JSON list of C-alpha atoms in Angstrom, two decimals:
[
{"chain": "H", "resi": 1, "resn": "UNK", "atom": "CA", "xyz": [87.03, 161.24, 0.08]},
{"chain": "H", "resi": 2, "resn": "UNK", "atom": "CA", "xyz": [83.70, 159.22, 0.12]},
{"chain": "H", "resi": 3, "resn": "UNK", "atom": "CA", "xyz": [83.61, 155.66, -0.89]},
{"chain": "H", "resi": 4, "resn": "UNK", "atom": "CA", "xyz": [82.78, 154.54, -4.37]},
{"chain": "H", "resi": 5, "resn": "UNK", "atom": "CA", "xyz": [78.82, 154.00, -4.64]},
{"chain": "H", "resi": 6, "resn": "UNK", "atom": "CA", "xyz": [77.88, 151.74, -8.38]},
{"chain": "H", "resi": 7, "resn": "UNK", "atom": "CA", "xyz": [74.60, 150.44, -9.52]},
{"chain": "H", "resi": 8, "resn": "UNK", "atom": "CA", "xyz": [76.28, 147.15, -10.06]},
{"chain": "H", "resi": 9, "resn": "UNK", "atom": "CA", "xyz": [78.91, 144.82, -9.51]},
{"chain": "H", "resi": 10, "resn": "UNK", "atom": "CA", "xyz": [82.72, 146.37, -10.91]},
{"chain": "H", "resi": 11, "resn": "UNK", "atom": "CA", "xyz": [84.57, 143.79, -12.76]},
{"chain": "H", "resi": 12, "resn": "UNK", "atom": "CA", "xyz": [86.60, 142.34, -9.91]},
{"chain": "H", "resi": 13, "resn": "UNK", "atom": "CA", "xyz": [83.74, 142.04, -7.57]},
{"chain": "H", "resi": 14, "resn": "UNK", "atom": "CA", "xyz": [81.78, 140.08, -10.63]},
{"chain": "H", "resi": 15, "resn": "UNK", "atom": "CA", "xyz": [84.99, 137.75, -11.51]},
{"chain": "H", "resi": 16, "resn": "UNK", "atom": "CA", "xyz": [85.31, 137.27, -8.00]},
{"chain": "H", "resi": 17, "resn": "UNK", "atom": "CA", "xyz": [81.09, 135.86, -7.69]},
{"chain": "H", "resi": 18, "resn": "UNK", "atom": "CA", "xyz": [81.82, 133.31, -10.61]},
{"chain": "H", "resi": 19, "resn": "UNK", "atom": "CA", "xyz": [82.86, 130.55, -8.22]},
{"chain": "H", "resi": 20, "resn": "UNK", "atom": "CA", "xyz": [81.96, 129.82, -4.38]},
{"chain": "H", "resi": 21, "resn": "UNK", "atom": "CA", "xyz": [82.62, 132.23, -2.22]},
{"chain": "H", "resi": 22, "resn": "UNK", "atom": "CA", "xyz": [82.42, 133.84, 1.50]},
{"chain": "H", "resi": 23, "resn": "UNK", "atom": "CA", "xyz": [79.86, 136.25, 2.44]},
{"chain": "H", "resi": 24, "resn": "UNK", "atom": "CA", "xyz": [77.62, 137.44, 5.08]},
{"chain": "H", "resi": 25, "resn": "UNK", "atom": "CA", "xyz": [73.99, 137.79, 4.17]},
{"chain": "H", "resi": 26, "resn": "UNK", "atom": "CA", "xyz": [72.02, 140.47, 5.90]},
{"chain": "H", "resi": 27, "resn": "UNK", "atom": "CA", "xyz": [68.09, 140.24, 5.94]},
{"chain": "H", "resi": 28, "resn": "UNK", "atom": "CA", "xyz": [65.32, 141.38, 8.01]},
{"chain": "H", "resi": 29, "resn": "UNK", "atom": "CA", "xyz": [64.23, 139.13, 10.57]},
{"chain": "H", "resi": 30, "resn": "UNK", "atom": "CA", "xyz": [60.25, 138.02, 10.21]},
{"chain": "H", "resi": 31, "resn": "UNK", "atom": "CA", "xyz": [59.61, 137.56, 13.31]},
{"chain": "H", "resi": 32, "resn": "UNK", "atom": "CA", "xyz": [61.40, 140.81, 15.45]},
{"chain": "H", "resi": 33, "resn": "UNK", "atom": "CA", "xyz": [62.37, 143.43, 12.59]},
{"chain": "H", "resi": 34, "resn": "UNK", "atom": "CA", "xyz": [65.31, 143.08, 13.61]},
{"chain": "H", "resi": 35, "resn": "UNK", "atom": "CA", "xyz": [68.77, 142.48, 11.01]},
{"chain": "H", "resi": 36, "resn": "UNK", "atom": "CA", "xyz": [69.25, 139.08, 10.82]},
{"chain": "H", "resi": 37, "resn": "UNK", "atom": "CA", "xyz": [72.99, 137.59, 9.52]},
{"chain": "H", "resi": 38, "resn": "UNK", "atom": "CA", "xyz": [73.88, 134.62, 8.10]},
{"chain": "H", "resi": 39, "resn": "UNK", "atom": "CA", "xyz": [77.26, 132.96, 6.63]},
{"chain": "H", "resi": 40, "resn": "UNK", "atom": "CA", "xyz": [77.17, 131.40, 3.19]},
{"chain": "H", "resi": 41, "resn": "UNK", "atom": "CA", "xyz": [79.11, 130.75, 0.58]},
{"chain": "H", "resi": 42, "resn": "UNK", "atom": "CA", "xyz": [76.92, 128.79, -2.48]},
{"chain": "H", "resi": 43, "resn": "UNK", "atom": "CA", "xyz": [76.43, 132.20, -4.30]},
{"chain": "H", "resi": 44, "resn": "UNK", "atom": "CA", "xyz": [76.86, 133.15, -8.12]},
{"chain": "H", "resi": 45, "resn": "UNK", "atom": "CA", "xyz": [76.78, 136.35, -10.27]},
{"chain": "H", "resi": 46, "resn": "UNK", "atom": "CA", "xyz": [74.82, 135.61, -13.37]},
{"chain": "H", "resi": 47, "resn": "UNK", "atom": "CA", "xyz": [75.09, 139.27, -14.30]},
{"chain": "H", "resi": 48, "resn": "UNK", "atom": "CA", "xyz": [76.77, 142.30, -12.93]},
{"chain": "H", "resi": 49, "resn": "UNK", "atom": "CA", "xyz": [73.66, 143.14, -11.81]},
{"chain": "H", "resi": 50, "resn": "UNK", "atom": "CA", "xyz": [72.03, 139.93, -10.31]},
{"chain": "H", "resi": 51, "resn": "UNK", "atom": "CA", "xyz": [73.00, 137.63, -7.77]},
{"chain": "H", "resi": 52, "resn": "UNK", "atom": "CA", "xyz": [71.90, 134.08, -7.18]},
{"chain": "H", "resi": 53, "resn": "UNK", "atom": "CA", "xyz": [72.82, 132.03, -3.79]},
{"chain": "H", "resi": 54, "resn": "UNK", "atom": "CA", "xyz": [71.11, 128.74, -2.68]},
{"chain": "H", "resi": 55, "resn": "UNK", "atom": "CA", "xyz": [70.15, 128.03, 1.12]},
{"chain": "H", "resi": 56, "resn": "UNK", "atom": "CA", "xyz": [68.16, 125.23, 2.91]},
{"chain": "H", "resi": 57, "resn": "UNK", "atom": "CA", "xyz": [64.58, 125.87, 2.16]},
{"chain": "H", "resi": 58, "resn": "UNK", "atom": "CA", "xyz": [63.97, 125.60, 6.05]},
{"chain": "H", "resi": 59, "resn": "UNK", "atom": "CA", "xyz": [66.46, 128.74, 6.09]},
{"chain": "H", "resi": 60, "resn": "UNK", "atom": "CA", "xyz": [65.33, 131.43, 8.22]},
{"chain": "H", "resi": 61, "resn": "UNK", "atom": "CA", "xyz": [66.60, 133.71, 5.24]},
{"chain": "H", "resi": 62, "resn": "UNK", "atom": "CA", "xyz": [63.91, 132.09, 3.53]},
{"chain": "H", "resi": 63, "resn": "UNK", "atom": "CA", "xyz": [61.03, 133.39, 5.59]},
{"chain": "H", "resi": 64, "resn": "UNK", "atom": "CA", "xyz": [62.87, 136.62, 5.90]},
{"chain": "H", "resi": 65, "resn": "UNK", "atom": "CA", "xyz": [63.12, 137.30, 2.11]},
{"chain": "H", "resi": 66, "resn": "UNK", "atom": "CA", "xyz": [59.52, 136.35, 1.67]},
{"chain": "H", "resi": 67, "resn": "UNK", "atom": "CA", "xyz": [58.20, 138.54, 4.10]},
{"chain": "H", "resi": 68, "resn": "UNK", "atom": "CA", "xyz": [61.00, 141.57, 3.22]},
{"chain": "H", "resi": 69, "resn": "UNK", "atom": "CA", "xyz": [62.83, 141.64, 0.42]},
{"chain": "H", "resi": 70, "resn": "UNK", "atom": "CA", "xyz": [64.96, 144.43, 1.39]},
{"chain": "H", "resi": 71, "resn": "UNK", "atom": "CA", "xyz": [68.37, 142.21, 1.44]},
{"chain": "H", "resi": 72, "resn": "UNK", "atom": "CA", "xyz": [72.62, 143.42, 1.57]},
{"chain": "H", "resi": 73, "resn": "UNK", "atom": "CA", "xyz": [75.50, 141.09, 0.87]},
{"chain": "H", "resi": 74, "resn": "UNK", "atom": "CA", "xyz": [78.96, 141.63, 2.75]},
{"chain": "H", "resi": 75, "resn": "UNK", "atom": "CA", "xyz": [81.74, 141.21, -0.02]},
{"chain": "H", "resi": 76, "resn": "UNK", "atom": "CA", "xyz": [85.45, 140.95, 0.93]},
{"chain": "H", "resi": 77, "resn": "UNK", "atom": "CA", "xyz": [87.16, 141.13, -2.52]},
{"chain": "H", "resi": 78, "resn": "UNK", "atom": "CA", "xyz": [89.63, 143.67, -4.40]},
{"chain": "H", "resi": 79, "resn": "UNK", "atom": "CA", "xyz": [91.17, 144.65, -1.42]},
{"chain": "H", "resi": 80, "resn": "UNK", "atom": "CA", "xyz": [88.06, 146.51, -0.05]},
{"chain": "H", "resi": 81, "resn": "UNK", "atom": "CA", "xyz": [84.76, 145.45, 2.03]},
{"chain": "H", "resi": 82, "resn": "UNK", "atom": "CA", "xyz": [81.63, 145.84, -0.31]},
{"chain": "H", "resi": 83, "resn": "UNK", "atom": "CA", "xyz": [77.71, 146.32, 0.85]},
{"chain": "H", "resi": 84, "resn": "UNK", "atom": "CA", "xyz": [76.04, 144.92, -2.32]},
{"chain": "H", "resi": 85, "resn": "UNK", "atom": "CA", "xyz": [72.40, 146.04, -1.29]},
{"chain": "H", "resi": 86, "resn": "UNK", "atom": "CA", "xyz": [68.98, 145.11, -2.98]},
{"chain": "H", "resi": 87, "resn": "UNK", "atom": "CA", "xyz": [66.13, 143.31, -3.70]},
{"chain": "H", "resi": 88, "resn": "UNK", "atom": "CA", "xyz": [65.34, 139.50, -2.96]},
{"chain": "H", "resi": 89, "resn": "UNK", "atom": "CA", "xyz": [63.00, 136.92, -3.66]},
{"chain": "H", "resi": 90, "resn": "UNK", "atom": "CA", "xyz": [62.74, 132.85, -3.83]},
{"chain": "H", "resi": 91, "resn": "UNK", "atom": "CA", "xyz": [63.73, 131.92, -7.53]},
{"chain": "H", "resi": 92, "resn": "UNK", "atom": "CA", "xyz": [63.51, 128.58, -7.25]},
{"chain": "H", "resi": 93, "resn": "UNK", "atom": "CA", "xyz": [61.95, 126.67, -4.46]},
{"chain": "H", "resi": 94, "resn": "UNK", "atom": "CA", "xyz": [63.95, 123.59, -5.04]},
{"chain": "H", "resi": 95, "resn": "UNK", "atom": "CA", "xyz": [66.57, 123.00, -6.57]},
{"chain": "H", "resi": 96, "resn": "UNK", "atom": "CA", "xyz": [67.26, 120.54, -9.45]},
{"chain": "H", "resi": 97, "resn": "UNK", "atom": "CA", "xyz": [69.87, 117.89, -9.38]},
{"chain": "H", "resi": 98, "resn": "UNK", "atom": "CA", "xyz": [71.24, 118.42, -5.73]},
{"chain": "H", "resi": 99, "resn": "UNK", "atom": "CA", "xyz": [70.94, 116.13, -2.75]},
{"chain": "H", "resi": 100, "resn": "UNK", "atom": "CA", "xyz": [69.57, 118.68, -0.34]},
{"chain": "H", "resi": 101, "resn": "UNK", "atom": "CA", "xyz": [66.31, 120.52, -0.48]},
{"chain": "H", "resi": 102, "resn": "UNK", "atom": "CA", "xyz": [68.01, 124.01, -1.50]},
{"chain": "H", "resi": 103, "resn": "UNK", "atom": "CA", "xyz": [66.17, 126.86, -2.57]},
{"chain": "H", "resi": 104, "resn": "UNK", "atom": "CA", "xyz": [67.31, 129.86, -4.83]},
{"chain": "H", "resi": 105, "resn": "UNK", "atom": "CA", "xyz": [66.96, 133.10, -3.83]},
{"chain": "H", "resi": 106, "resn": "UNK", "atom": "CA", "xyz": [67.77, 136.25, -6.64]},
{"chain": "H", "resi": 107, "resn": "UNK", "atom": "CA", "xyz": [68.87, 139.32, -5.37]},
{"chain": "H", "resi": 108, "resn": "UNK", "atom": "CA", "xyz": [68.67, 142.10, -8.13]},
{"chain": "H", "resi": 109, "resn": "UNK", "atom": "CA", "xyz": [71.24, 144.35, -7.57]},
{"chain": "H", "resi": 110, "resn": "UNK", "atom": "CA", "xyz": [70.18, 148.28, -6.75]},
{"chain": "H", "resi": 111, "resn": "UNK", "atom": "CA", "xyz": [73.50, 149.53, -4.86]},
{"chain": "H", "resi": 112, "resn": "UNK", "atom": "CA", "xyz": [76.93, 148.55, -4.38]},
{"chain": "H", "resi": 113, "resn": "UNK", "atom": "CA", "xyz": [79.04, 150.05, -2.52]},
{"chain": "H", "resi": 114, "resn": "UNK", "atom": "CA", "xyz": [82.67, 150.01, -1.27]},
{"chain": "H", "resi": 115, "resn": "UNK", "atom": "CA", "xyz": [82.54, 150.09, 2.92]},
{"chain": "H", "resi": 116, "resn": "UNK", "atom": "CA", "xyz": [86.15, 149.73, 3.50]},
{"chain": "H", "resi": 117, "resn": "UNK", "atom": "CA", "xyz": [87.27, 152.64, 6.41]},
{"chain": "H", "resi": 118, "resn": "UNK", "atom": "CA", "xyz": [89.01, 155.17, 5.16]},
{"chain": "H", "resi": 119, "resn": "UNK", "atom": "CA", "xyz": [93.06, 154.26, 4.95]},
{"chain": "H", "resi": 120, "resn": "UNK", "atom": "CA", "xyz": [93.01, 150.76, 4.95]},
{"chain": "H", "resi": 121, "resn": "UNK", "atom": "CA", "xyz": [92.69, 147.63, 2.23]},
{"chain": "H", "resi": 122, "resn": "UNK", "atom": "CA", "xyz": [92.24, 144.20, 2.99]},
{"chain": "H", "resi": 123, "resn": "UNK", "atom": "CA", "xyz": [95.73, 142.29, 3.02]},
{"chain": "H", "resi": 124, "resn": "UNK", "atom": "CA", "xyz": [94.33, 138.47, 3.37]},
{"chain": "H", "resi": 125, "resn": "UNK", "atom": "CA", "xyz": [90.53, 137.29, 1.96]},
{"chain": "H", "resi": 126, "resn": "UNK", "atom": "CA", "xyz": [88.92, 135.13, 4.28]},
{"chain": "H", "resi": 127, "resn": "UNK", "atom": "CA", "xyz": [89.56, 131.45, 3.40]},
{"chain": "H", "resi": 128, "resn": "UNK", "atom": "CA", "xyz": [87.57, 128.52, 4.96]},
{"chain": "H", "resi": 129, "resn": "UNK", "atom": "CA", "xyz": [87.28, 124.74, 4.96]},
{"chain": "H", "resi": 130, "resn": "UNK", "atom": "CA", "xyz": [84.83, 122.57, 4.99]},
{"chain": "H", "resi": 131, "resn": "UNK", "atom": "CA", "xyz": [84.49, 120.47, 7.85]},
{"chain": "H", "resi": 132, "resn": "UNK", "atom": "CA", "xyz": [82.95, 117.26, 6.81]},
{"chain": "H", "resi": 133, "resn": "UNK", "atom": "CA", "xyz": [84.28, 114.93, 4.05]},
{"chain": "H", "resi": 134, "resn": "UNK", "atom": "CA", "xyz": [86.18, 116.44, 1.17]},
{"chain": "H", "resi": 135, "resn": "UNK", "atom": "CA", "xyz": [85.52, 114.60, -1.56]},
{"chain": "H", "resi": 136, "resn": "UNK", "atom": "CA", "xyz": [81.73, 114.63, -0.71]},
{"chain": "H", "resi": 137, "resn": "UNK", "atom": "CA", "xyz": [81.95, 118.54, -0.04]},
{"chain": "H", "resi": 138, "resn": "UNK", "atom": "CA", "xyz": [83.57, 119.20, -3.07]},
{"chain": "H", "resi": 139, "resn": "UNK", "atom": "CA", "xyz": [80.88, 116.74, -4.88]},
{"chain": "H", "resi": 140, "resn": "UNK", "atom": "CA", "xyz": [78.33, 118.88, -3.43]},
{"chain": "H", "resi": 141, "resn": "UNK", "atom": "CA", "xyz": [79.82, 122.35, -3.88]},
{"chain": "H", "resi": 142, "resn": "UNK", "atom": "CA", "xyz": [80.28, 121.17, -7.36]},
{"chain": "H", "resi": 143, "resn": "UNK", "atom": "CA", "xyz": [75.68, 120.09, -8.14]},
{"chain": "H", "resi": 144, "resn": "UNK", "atom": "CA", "xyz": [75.28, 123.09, -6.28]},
{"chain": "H", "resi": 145, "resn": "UNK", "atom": "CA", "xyz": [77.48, 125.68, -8.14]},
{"chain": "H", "resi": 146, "resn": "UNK", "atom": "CA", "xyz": [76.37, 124.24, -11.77]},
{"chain": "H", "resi": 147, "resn": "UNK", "atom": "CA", "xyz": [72.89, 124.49, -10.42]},
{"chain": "H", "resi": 148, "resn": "UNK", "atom": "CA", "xyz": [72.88, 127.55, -9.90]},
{"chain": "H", "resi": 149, "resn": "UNK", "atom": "CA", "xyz": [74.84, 128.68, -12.89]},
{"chain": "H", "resi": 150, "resn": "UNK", "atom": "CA", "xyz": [72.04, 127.13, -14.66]},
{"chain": "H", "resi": 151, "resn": "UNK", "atom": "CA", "xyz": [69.01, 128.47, -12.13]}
]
C-alpha cells in the first residue's frame, strides 16, 4: 500500500507546527546544484497550507531559496516521517523585535507526503536542547516564535 500523498498539512502535522519544532530543511545549493540540508527548528504553520521558519539572513538557505525556490521539509510527527515539499521565498528580510538579524522565509505548501517505510512508525520524536543559556534561549525562542506568528 502506497503512502498517503495531501495537498496540505493533516491536522496532527499542523498542531504539531504551532510551536518550535525539529526539522531538516532541504534546498538546492546555489553554488553546485547540488541538495543542500540544514537543521532548524524556529518554524510555524500559519495555515495548513503555508509554512513560515526564520534563519540568519547570512544563511546559505537564504541564497539557495532566492536563486531556487524548489524547497522540502523533513517532518517527524504522528508517528510517521513526512516530506512537506514546495515553494519558497524570503518573506521578510528582517525580522522585527528579535536580537539577531533573522530573515523569514514562506514556503507555500504544494505536496505533503507521508515517507515512513513500509511497516514501521516512529516510537520516540526527536527531542533536543539548547546548548547555551536557558533562560536566554528560551527568551529568544520566545521574540522569535511570536515573530513569526505575527510575520
Amino acid at each position: 500500500m502506497p503512502n498517503a500523498v495531501e495537498p496540505t498539512l493533516i491536522e496532527p502535522l499542523f498542531q504539531s507546527l504551532q510551536k518550535e519544532r525539529f526539522v531538516i530543511v532541504c534546498t538546492i545549493d546555489h553554488e553546485t546544484g547540488a541538495p543542500n540540508t540544514s537543521a532548524i527548528s524556529w518554524v510555524y504553520a500559519p495555515t495548513p497550507d503555508r509554512l513560515y521558519f526564520a534563519v540568519d539572513q547570512r544563511s546559505r538557505i537564504v541564497a539557495n531559496v532566492r536563486a531556487n525556490s524548489a524547497i522540502s521539509i523533513v517532518l517527524i510527527a504522528n508517528e510517521s516521517t513526512y516530506s512537506i515539499s514546495g515553494k519558497a521565498h524570503v518573506k521578510v528580510e528582517k525580522l522585527e523585535n528579535v536580537p539577531l538579524k533573522l530573515a523569514v522565509i514562506q514556503v507555500d505548501i504544494e505536496e505533503v507526503r507521508d515517507v515512513m517505510f513500509y511497516g514501521a512508525k516512529i516510537s520516540v520524536e526527536p527531542k533536543y536542547e539548547k546548548t547555551y543559556d536557558a533562560q536566554a534561549a528560551a527568551k529568544l525562542d520566545q521574540q522569535v516564535m511570536s515573530a513569526l506568528k505575527q510575520a
